[in-house]
Amino acid sequence: MKIRHSALVTALAVCALATAGCSGSASGADGGEDGPYRVFVTGAISGQGSLAANAQTSILAAKAGAEEVNKNGGIGGRQVELTVVDDGGDATKAVSNLREAINSGKKPDLYLNSGPSTVSAATLPILKQNHILSFNVGPTDNSSDPQQFPLNFDLSPSPTEYAVSLARYAKSKGYQQVGVIHGSSAYGEAFGKAMDSALSAEGVSKSGTEEYDVAALDMTAQLQALKNKGTQALVIDAYGAPLGYLLNSFERLDWSIPLIGNTSVSGTALIAKPAPEGALGTRAASNLVMQVFPSTVYDPADTTVNTMVSAMAALGSIPSTLILADNYDPFGLVAAAADKVGSTSDPQKLAEALEDQQVLDNAKTAFLPRYHYTSESHAPNLADDGYQFVAPSKLLNGQYGNPAA
């Protein structure tokens, strides 16, 4: 069936619900090409601290993306119906909610999560079994592998992609004897290994790598070991409270060298808050630059990103950095794929269209400037223009560098 463009398609319905089974619906409740395009969004609404704030930002991005695509005719002429559910950051609850949605008779056309990667790992097999297109903000070891999950596309780069960008930045600054410190989480360990390879590939000499327990309150011993090895610049991976403890350990050690933080650092709220509540203005933070996406940095001339930010802010306060606004982009990506396919009924054909670079170039995205999915990799595969490195500053609407903050 060809794409239709009708003024009579159903309006956006956004439901913030505890379970998927009570999701709202509009006309065309049976789905199909004549019904709404159902998008199921899960996030840790009832989570604690950074987990909840990040989920709220992720959900705001999805709501804004849905509104924007609906203003422009929807996806394949179908207006988006968005259902938001609370998974508490718990993979078991996320699985239960997804199964309930599938069994309700209103199977989602598209599934979006808000992380963490444990939710991705638990839900991807179910999504595959039920032939549901999905976009993922919490990459796993195999989530971007089309051979294993042909209908899933990662929105966030992998640890390897981040590491390559960081190594290139270190090389551009002329740094040698670069150290790496990372957390004991699965992500932190994968990142540490990726940095080893990336620094070597760029010809940057590495002084050493240290791992800290993410439950620890003091990382002085690890920093002392890196200092003893002659470290001249340090790549750091730390998210949430561990970042504060790590920066405090620098102060305790009285060690001042260039610090390069990954997106875990730039996605932690305390780095944008003045001391004593946060780390902004401390000596350790003054040595820090952070890896971000262009959309995370205020640019008055970037109308595409500013449209996204305005749409999100109109729906509610943006509680964390736009590092977590991944879920704005799937709507533009799927709309571009549907334009090529001429239908929204076959998720496999939509997935194949998303492997076409011309389709990706035509997609209206803002969180990332462009994606490079292929038949070999469903990772975003960003070029160097997909990253920036900025000093910490106060946030305004989730962005660094706004003079009005």
GROMACS .gro file of C-alpha atoms in nm:
model
  405
    1MET     CA    1   0.000   0.000   0.000
    2LYS     CA    2   0.140   0.339  -0.093
    3ILE     CA    3   0.195   0.606   0.166
    4ARG     CA    4  -0.111   0.821   0.212
    5HIS     CA    5  -0.120   1.181   0.327
    6SER     CA    6  -0.453   1.257   0.491
    7ALA     CA    7  -0.559   1.537   0.718
    8LEU     CA    8  -0.788   1.292   0.890
    9VAL     CA    9  -0.521   1.066   1.041
   10THR     CA   10  -0.537   1.027   1.414
   11ALA     CA   11  -0.375   1.278   1.648
   12LEU     CA   12  -0.082   1.206   1.875
   13ALA     CA   13  -0.172   1.032   2.198
   14VAL     CA   14   0.093   1.039   2.469
   15CYS     CA   15   0.033   0.822   2.773
   16ALA     CA   16   0.262   0.808   3.075
   17LEU     CA   17   0.152   0.479   3.224
   18ALA     CA   18   0.275   0.224   3.468
   19THR     CA   19   0.205  -0.065   3.231
   20ALA     CA   20   0.167  -0.101   2.858
   21GLY     CA   21  -0.168  -0.274   2.879
   22CYS     CA   22  -0.358   0.047   2.955
   23SER     CA   23  -0.209   0.252   2.673
   24GLY     CA   24  -0.438   0.504   2.511
   25SER     CA   25  -0.537   0.482   2.146
   26ALA     CA   26  -0.701   0.688   1.879
   27SER     CA   27  -0.904   0.597   1.573
   28GLY     CA   28  -0.773   0.300   1.381
   29ALA     CA   29  -0.707   0.108   1.702
   30ASP     CA   30  -0.656  -0.215   1.510
   31GLY     CA   31  -0.334  -0.074   1.363
   32GLY     CA   32  -0.217  -0.143   1.010
   33GLU     CA   33  -0.165   0.117   0.741
   34ASP     CA   34  -0.494   0.289   0.829
   35GLY     CA   35  -0.426   0.319   1.202
   36PRO     CA   36  -0.180   0.515   1.414
   37TYR     CA   37   0.189   0.432   1.409
   38ARG     CA   38   0.237   0.291   1.757
   39VAL     CA   39   0.561   0.377   1.936
   40PHE     CA   40   0.637   0.221   2.274
   41VAL     CA   41   0.887   0.407   2.493
   42THR     CA   42   1.026   0.264   2.815
   43GLY     CA   43   1.229   0.442   3.083
   44ALA     CA   44   1.315   0.454   3.452
   45ILE     CA   45   1.052   0.710   3.549
   46SER     CA   46   1.051   0.582   3.909
   47GLY     CA   47   1.429   0.545   3.923
   48GLN     CA   48   1.657   0.734   4.160
   49GLY     CA   49   1.895   1.026   4.100
   50SER     CA   50   2.067   1.042   3.763
   51LEU     CA   51   1.885   0.734   3.637
   52ALA     CA   52   1.546   0.904   3.668
   53ALA     CA   53   1.669   1.240   3.536
   54ASN     CA   54   1.824   1.076   3.233
   55ALA     CA   55   1.509   0.873   3.165
   56GLN     CA   56   1.297   1.187   3.188
   57THR     CA   57   1.520   1.362   2.934
   58SER     CA   58   1.504   1.058   2.707
   59ILE     CA   59   1.125   1.050   2.727
   60LEU     CA   60   1.096   1.426   2.668
   61ALA     CA   61   1.305   1.378   2.354
   62ALA     CA   62   1.074   1.102   2.231
   63LYS     CA   63   0.764   1.314   2.293
   64ALA     CA   64   0.920   1.609   2.111
   65GLY     CA   65   1.029   1.390   1.820
   66ALA     CA   66   0.679   1.247   1.789
   67GLU     CA   67   0.520   1.592   1.789
   68GLU     CA   68   0.759   1.722   1.525
   69VAL     CA   69   0.708   1.428   1.289
   70ASN     CA   70   0.330   1.449   1.332
   71LYS     CA   71   0.339   1.817   1.233
   72ASN     CA   72   0.501   1.704   0.907
   73GLY     CA   73   0.253   1.430   0.819
   74GLY     CA   74   0.357   1.151   1.053
   75ILE     CA   75   0.539   0.833   0.952
   76GLY     CA   76   0.422   0.709   0.614
   77GLY     CA   77   0.114   0.926   0.652
   78ARG     CA   78   0.029   0.766   0.988
   79GLN     CA   79   0.022   0.989   1.295
   80VAL     CA   80   0.238   0.865   1.579
   81GLU     CA   81   0.070   0.735   1.892
   82LEU     CA   82   0.322   0.735   2.174
   83THR     CA   83   0.293   0.515   2.481
   84VAL     CA   84   0.535   0.578   2.768
   85VAL     CA   85   0.586   0.316   3.039
   86ASP     CA   86   0.791   0.301   3.357
   87ASP     CA   87   1.046   0.021   3.383
   88GLY     CA   88   1.228   0.162   3.688
   89GLY     CA   89   1.554   0.077   3.513
   90ASP     CA   90   1.475  -0.289   3.583
   91ALA     CA   91   1.516  -0.536   3.296
   92THR     CA   92   1.258  -0.779   3.435
   93LYS     CA   93   0.993  -0.508   3.449
   94ALA     CA   94   1.086  -0.388   3.101
   95VAL     CA   95   1.035  -0.741   2.966
   96SER     CA   96   0.700  -0.774   3.143
   97ASN     CA   97   0.578  -0.442   3.004
   98LEU     CA   98   0.687  -0.532   2.652
   99ARG     CA   99   0.519  -0.872   2.660
  100GLU     CA  100   0.198  -0.715   2.789
  101ALA     CA  101   0.200  -0.462   2.505
  102ILE     CA  102   0.252  -0.736   2.246
  103ASN     CA  103  -0.025  -0.953   2.392
  104SER     CA  104  -0.270  -0.662   2.423
  105GLY     CA  105  -0.359  -0.678   2.054
  106LYS     CA  106  -0.184  -0.345   1.995
  107LYS     CA  107   0.167  -0.460   1.917
  108PRO     CA  108   0.407  -0.167   1.883
  109ASP     CA  109   0.535  -0.071   1.540
  110LEU     CA  110   0.848   0.076   1.701
  111TYR     CA  111   1.017   0.025   2.039
  112LEU     CA  112   1.247   0.278   2.208
  113ASN     CA  113   1.429   0.229   2.537
  114SER     CA  114   1.601   0.480   2.764
  115GLY     CA  115   1.877   0.248   2.886
  116PRO     CA  116   2.056   0.100   3.068
  117SER     CA  117   2.212  -0.174   2.856
  118THR     CA  118   2.065  -0.444   3.081
  119VAL     CA  119   1.720  -0.343   2.953
  120SER     CA  120   1.848  -0.369   2.596
  121ALA     CA  121   1.997  -0.713   2.650
  122ALA     CA  122   1.673  -0.844   2.801
  123THR     CA  123   1.430  -0.700   2.545
  124LEU     CA  124   1.618  -0.741   2.216
  125PRO     CA  125   1.547  -1.117   2.181
  126ILE     CA  126   1.173  -1.054   2.238
  127LEU     CA  127   1.169  -0.772   1.985
  128LYS     CA  128   1.343  -0.995   1.732
  129GLN     CA  129   1.101  -1.282   1.790
  130ASN     CA  130   0.802  -1.051   1.736
  131HIS     CA  131   0.948  -0.865   1.436
  132ILE     CA  132   0.941  -0.521   1.599
  133LEU     CA  133   1.164  -0.239   1.475
  134SER     CA  134   1.367  -0.086   1.759
  135PHE     CA  135   1.617   0.186   1.842
  136ASN     CA  136   1.846   0.144   2.138
  137VAL     CA  137   2.025   0.396   2.363
  138GLY     CA  138   2.206   0.131   2.570
  139PRO     CA  139   2.433  -0.065   2.334
  140THR     CA  140   2.535  -0.419   2.422
  141ASP     CA  141   2.813  -0.634   2.276
  142ASN     CA  142   2.588  -0.749   1.991
  143SER     CA  143   2.302  -0.499   1.968
  144SER     CA  144   2.443  -0.335   1.653
  145ASP     CA  145   2.506  -0.667   1.476
  146PRO     CA  146   2.248  -0.704   1.195
  147GLN     CA  147   2.312  -1.077   1.179
  148GLN     CA  148   2.184  -1.116   1.535
  149PHE     CA  149   1.933  -0.831   1.557
  150PRO     CA  150   1.839  -0.721   1.204
  151LEU     CA  151   1.559  -0.489   1.320
  152ASN     CA  152   1.755  -0.304   1.589
  153PHE     CA  153   1.959   0.013   1.545
  154ASP     CA  154   2.181   0.164   1.814
  155LEU     CA  155   2.141   0.538   1.869
  156SER     CA  156   2.440   0.572   2.100
  157PRO     CA  157   2.788   0.499   1.968
  158SER     CA  158   2.970   0.197   2.106
  159PRO     CA  159   3.262   0.221   2.354
  160THR     CA  160   3.491   0.159   2.057
  161GLU     CA  161   3.351   0.457   1.864
  162TYR     CA  162   3.384   0.684   2.167
  163ALA     CA  163   3.740   0.563   2.228
  164VAL     CA  164   3.850   0.637   1.871
  165SER     CA  165   3.723   0.994   1.902
  166LEU     CA  166   3.901   1.042   2.236
  167ALA     CA  167   4.228   0.902   2.103
  168ARG     CA  168   4.213   1.132   1.803
  169TYR     CA  169   4.155   1.428   2.033
  170ALA     CA  170   4.456   1.333   2.246
  171LYS     CA  171   4.668   1.306   1.933
  172SER     CA  172   4.547   1.645   1.807
  173LYS     CA  173   4.665   1.804   2.135
  174GLY     CA  174   5.006   1.641   2.107
  175TYR     CA  175   4.958   1.439   2.426
  176GLN     CA  176   5.183   1.141   2.495
  177GLN     CA  177   5.200   0.913   2.798
  178VAL     CA  178   4.821   0.917   2.817
  179GLY     CA  179   4.662   0.720   3.098
  180VAL     CA  180   4.313   0.575   3.128
  181ILE     CA  181   4.099   0.529   3.438
  182HIS     CA  182   3.759   0.360   3.420
  183GLY     CA  183   3.494   0.204   3.637
  184SER     CA  184   3.442  -0.164   3.711
  185SER     CA  185   3.107  -0.175   3.528
  186ALA     CA  186   3.068  -0.381   3.211
  187TYR     CA  187   3.068  -0.059   3.012
  188GLY     CA  188   3.375   0.074   3.191
  189GLU     CA  189   3.571  -0.243   3.126
  190ALA     CA  190   3.475  -0.245   2.758
  191PHE     CA  191   3.571   0.122   2.734
  192GLY     CA  192   3.910   0.059   2.894
  193LYS     CA  193   3.993  -0.213   2.642
  194ALA     CA  194   3.872   0.005   2.355
  195MET     CA  195   4.096   0.292   2.468
  196ASP     CA  196   4.399   0.066   2.468
  197SER     CA  197   4.339  -0.022   2.104
  198ALA     CA  198   4.241   0.331   1.997
  199LEU     CA  199   4.546   0.501   2.149
  200SER     CA  200   4.773   0.243   1.989
  201ALA     CA  201   4.607   0.288   1.649
  202GLU     CA  202   4.660   0.666   1.668
  203GLY     CA  203   5.024   0.631   1.768
  204VAL     CA  204   4.968   0.783   2.113
  205SER     CA  205   5.185   0.628   2.382
  206LYS     CA  206   4.992   0.500   2.684
  207SER     CA  207   5.126   0.519   3.036
  208GLY     CA  208   4.881   0.273   3.189
  209THR     CA  209   4.521   0.181   3.267
  210GLU     CA  210   4.361   0.165   3.610
  211GLU     CA  211   4.018   0.036   3.713
  212TYR     CA  212   3.825   0.152   4.019
  213ASP     CA  213   3.533  -0.012   4.196
  214VAL     CA  214   3.220   0.189   4.113
  215ALA     CA  215   3.115   0.151   4.478
  216ALA     CA  216   3.441   0.303   4.606
  217LEU     CA  217   3.460   0.645   4.768
  218ASP     CA  218   3.830   0.708   4.701
  219MET     CA  219   4.038   0.652   4.386
  220THR     CA  220   4.363   0.802   4.518
  221ALA     CA  221   4.555   0.472   4.493
  222GLN     CA  222   4.470   0.430   4.124
  223LEU     CA  223   4.562   0.790   4.048
  224GLN     CA  224   4.890   0.756   4.238
  225ALA     CA  225   4.978   0.450   4.029
  226LEU     CA  226   4.914   0.645   3.708
  227LYS     CA  227   5.115   0.942   3.835
  228ASN     CA  228   5.406   0.712   3.918
  229LYS     CA  229   5.401   0.587   3.558
  230GLY     CA  230   5.460   0.937   3.423
  231THR     CA  231   5.106   1.004   3.300
  232GLN     CA  232   5.087   1.345   3.129
  233ALA     CA  233   4.718   1.345   3.035
  234LEU     CA  234   4.436   1.121   3.156
  235VAL     CA  235   4.120   0.987   2.990
  236ILE     CA  236   3.851   0.931   3.251
  237ASP     CA  237   3.534   0.725   3.253
  238ALA     CA  238   3.305   0.802   3.546
  239TYR     CA  239   2.929   0.838   3.576
  240GLY     CA  240   2.725   0.982   3.860
  241ALA     CA  241   2.864   0.987   4.215
  242PRO     CA  242   3.193   0.813   4.120
  243LEU     CA  243   3.287   1.118   3.914
  244GLY     CA  244   3.269   1.336   4.226
  245TYR     CA  245   3.482   1.091   4.423
  246LEU     CA  246   3.734   1.073   4.140
  247LEU     CA  247   3.771   1.451   4.118
  248ASN     CA  248   3.802   1.471   4.498
  249SER     CA  249   4.082   1.218   4.477
  250PHE     CA  250   4.268   1.445   4.235
  251GLU     CA  251   4.241   1.725   4.491
  252ARG     CA  252   4.360   1.495   4.768
  253LEU     CA  253   4.661   1.388   4.561
  254ASP     CA  254   4.734   1.748   4.458
  255TRP     CA  255   4.783   1.635   4.099
  256SER     CA  256   4.709   1.872   3.813
  257ILE     CA  257   4.718   1.739   3.453
  258PRO     CA  258   4.488   1.762   3.148
  259LEU     CA  259   4.179   1.546   3.190
  260ILE     CA  260   3.965   1.418   2.901
  261GLY     CA  261   3.622   1.291   3.007
  262ASN     CA  262   3.405   1.059   2.799
  263THR     CA  263   3.030   1.102   2.757
  264SER     CA  264   2.971   0.934   3.094
  265VAL     CA  265   3.140   1.238   3.246
  266SER     CA  266   2.954   1.496   3.035
  267GLY     CA  267   2.628   1.315   3.110
  268THR     CA  268   2.672   1.353   3.488
  269ALA     CA  269   2.479   1.645   3.635
  270LEU     CA  270   2.726   1.732   3.913
  271ILE     CA  271   2.988   1.845   3.660
  272ALA     CA  272   2.758   2.134   3.565
  273LYS     CA  273   2.678   2.239   3.923
  274PRO     CA  274   2.900   2.479   4.122
  275ALA     CA  275   3.077   2.351   4.432
  276PRO     CA  276   3.003   2.243   4.697
  277GLU     CA  277   2.691   2.072   4.552
  278GLY     CA  278   2.880   1.992   4.232
  279ALA     CA  279   3.228   2.000   4.086
  280LEU     CA  280   3.209   2.311   3.869
  281GLY     CA  281   3.478   2.559   3.967
  282THR     CA  282   3.700   2.308   4.145
  283ARG     CA  283   4.066   2.282   4.043
  284ALA     CA  284   4.027   1.930   3.907
  285ALA     CA  285   3.728   2.030   3.692
  286SER     CA  286   3.922   2.329   3.559
  287ASN     CA  287   4.164   2.083   3.395
  288LEU     CA  288   3.881   1.890   3.230
  289VAL     CA  289   3.738   1.881   2.880
  290MET     CA  290   3.446   1.650   2.803
  291GLN     CA  291   3.337   1.457   2.497
  292VAL     CA  292   2.991   1.563   2.379
  293PHE     CA  293   2.777   1.564   2.067
  294PRO     CA  294   2.728   1.893   1.879
  295SER     CA  295   2.366   1.907   1.999
  296THR     CA  296   2.488   1.915   2.360
  297VAL     CA  297   2.658   2.252   2.299
  298TYR     CA  298   2.457   2.571   2.253
  299ASP     CA  299   2.481   2.720   1.906
  300PRO     CA  300   2.235   3.001   1.826
  301ALA     CA  301   2.280   2.936   1.453
  302ASP     CA  302   2.188   2.567   1.464
  303THR     CA  303   1.817   2.590   1.387
  304THR     CA  304   1.769   2.212   1.366
  305VAL     CA  305   1.899   2.151   1.717
  306ASN     CA  306   1.727   2.461   1.852
  307THR     CA  307   1.395   2.331   1.720
  308MET     CA  308   1.451   2.008   1.912
  309VAL     CA  309   1.545   2.193   2.230
  310SER     CA  310   1.245   2.426   2.208
  311ALA     CA  311   1.010   2.135   2.147
  312MET     CA  312   1.148   1.948   2.449
  313ALA     CA  313   1.144   2.253   2.676
  314ALA     CA  314   0.783   2.324   2.582
  315LEU     CA  315   0.688   1.981   2.718
  316GLY     CA  316   0.869   2.016   3.049
  317SER     CA  317   1.196   2.092   3.223
  318ILE     CA  318   1.498   1.915   3.074
  319PRO     CA  319   1.656   1.759   3.385
  320SER     CA  320   1.987   1.632   3.241
  321THR     CA  321   2.222   1.700   2.953
  322LEU     CA  322   2.113   1.645   2.595
  323ILE     CA  323   2.361   1.357   2.585
  324LEU     CA  324   2.044   1.161   2.675
  325ALA     CA  325   1.819   1.305   2.401
  326ASP     CA  326   1.883   1.015   2.161
  327ASN     CA  327   1.514   0.929   2.125
  328TYR     CA  328   1.433   1.244   1.930
  329ASP     CA  329   1.594   1.107   1.613
  330PRO     CA  330   1.418   0.772   1.546
  331PHE     CA  331   1.105   0.948   1.424
  332GLY     CA  332   1.288   1.132   1.148
  333LEU     CA  333   1.486   0.820   1.061
  334VAL     CA  334   1.182   0.594   1.028
  335ALA     CA  335   0.988   0.863   0.840
  336ALA     CA  336   1.269   0.883   0.583
  337ALA     CA  337   1.275   0.504   0.554
  338ALA     CA  338   0.898   0.493   0.505
  339ASP     CA  339   0.925   0.755   0.230
  340LYS     CA  340   1.160   0.524   0.041
  341VAL     CA  341   0.968   0.202   0.103
  342GLY     CA  342   0.624   0.351   0.034
  343SER     CA  343   0.476   0.163   0.327
  344THR     CA  344   0.512   0.117   0.702
  345SER     CA  345   0.377  -0.239   0.727
  346ASP     CA  346   0.703  -0.431   0.676
  347PRO     CA  347   0.966  -0.365   0.946
  348GLN     CA  348   1.228  -0.562   0.753
  349LYS     CA  349   1.194  -0.334   0.450
  350LEU     CA  350   1.215  -0.029   0.676
  351ALA     CA  351   1.531  -0.171   0.833
  352GLU     CA  352   1.683  -0.229   0.491
  353ALA     CA  353   1.601   0.129   0.394
  354LEU     CA  354   1.782   0.251   0.706
  355GLU     CA  355   2.098   0.089   0.568
  356ASP     CA  356   2.081   0.323   0.266
  357GLN     CA  357   2.303   0.628   0.319
  358GLN     CA  358   2.082   0.844   0.097
  359VAL     CA  359   1.785   0.767   0.323
  360LEU     CA  360   1.995   0.853   0.629
  361ASP     CA  361   2.109   1.179   0.468
  362ASN     CA  362   1.744   1.269   0.399
  363ALA     CA  363   1.634   1.197   0.757
  364LYS     CA  364   1.551   1.499   0.972
  365THR     CA  365   1.763   1.434   1.281
  366ALA     CA  366   1.902   1.670   1.545
  367PHE     CA  367   2.050   1.471   1.833
  368LEU     CA  368   2.322   1.349   1.598
  369PRO     CA  369   2.405   1.534   1.276
  370ARG     CA  370   2.390   1.216   1.068
  371TYR     CA  371   2.393   0.838   1.098
  372HIS     CA  372   2.588   0.581   0.899
  373TYR     CA  373   2.406   0.250   0.942
  374THR     CA  374   2.506  -0.024   0.699
  375SER     CA  375   2.414  -0.386   0.628
  376GLU     CA  376   2.725  -0.481   0.830
  377SER     CA  377   2.672  -0.250   1.127
  378HIS     CA  378   2.368  -0.094   1.292
  379ALA     CA  379   2.586   0.137   1.503
  380PRO     CA  380   2.571   0.511   1.419
  381ASN     CA  381   2.937   0.504   1.305
  382LEU     CA  382   2.990   0.877   1.356
  383ALA     CA  383   3.255   1.072   1.173
  384ASP     CA  384   3.475   1.320   1.358
  385ASP     CA  385   3.213   1.592   1.311
  386GLY     CA  386   2.984   1.393   1.538
  387TYR     CA  387   3.181   1.491   1.850
  388GLN     CA  388   3.303   1.803   2.024
  389PHE     CA  389   3.517   1.857   2.334
  390VAL     CA  390   3.412   2.130   2.577
  391ALA     CA  391   3.496   2.254   2.925
  392PRO     CA  392   3.237   2.211   3.202
  393SER     CA  393   2.983   2.490   3.241
  394LYS     CA  394   2.636   2.542   3.378
  395LEU     CA  395   2.355   2.386   3.180
  396LEU     CA  396   2.057   2.555   3.021
  397ASN     CA  397   1.798   2.328   2.858
  398GLY     CA  398   2.046   2.043   2.870
  399GLN     CA  399   2.322   2.226   2.683
  400TYR     CA  400   2.667   2.344   2.777
  401GLY     CA  401   2.805   2.681   2.675
  402ASN     CA  402   2.491   2.893   2.681
  403PRO     CA  403   2.584   3.241   2.807
  404ALA     CA  404   2.236   3.277   2.957
  405ALA     CA  405   2.288   2.981   3.191
   0.00000   0.00000   0.00000
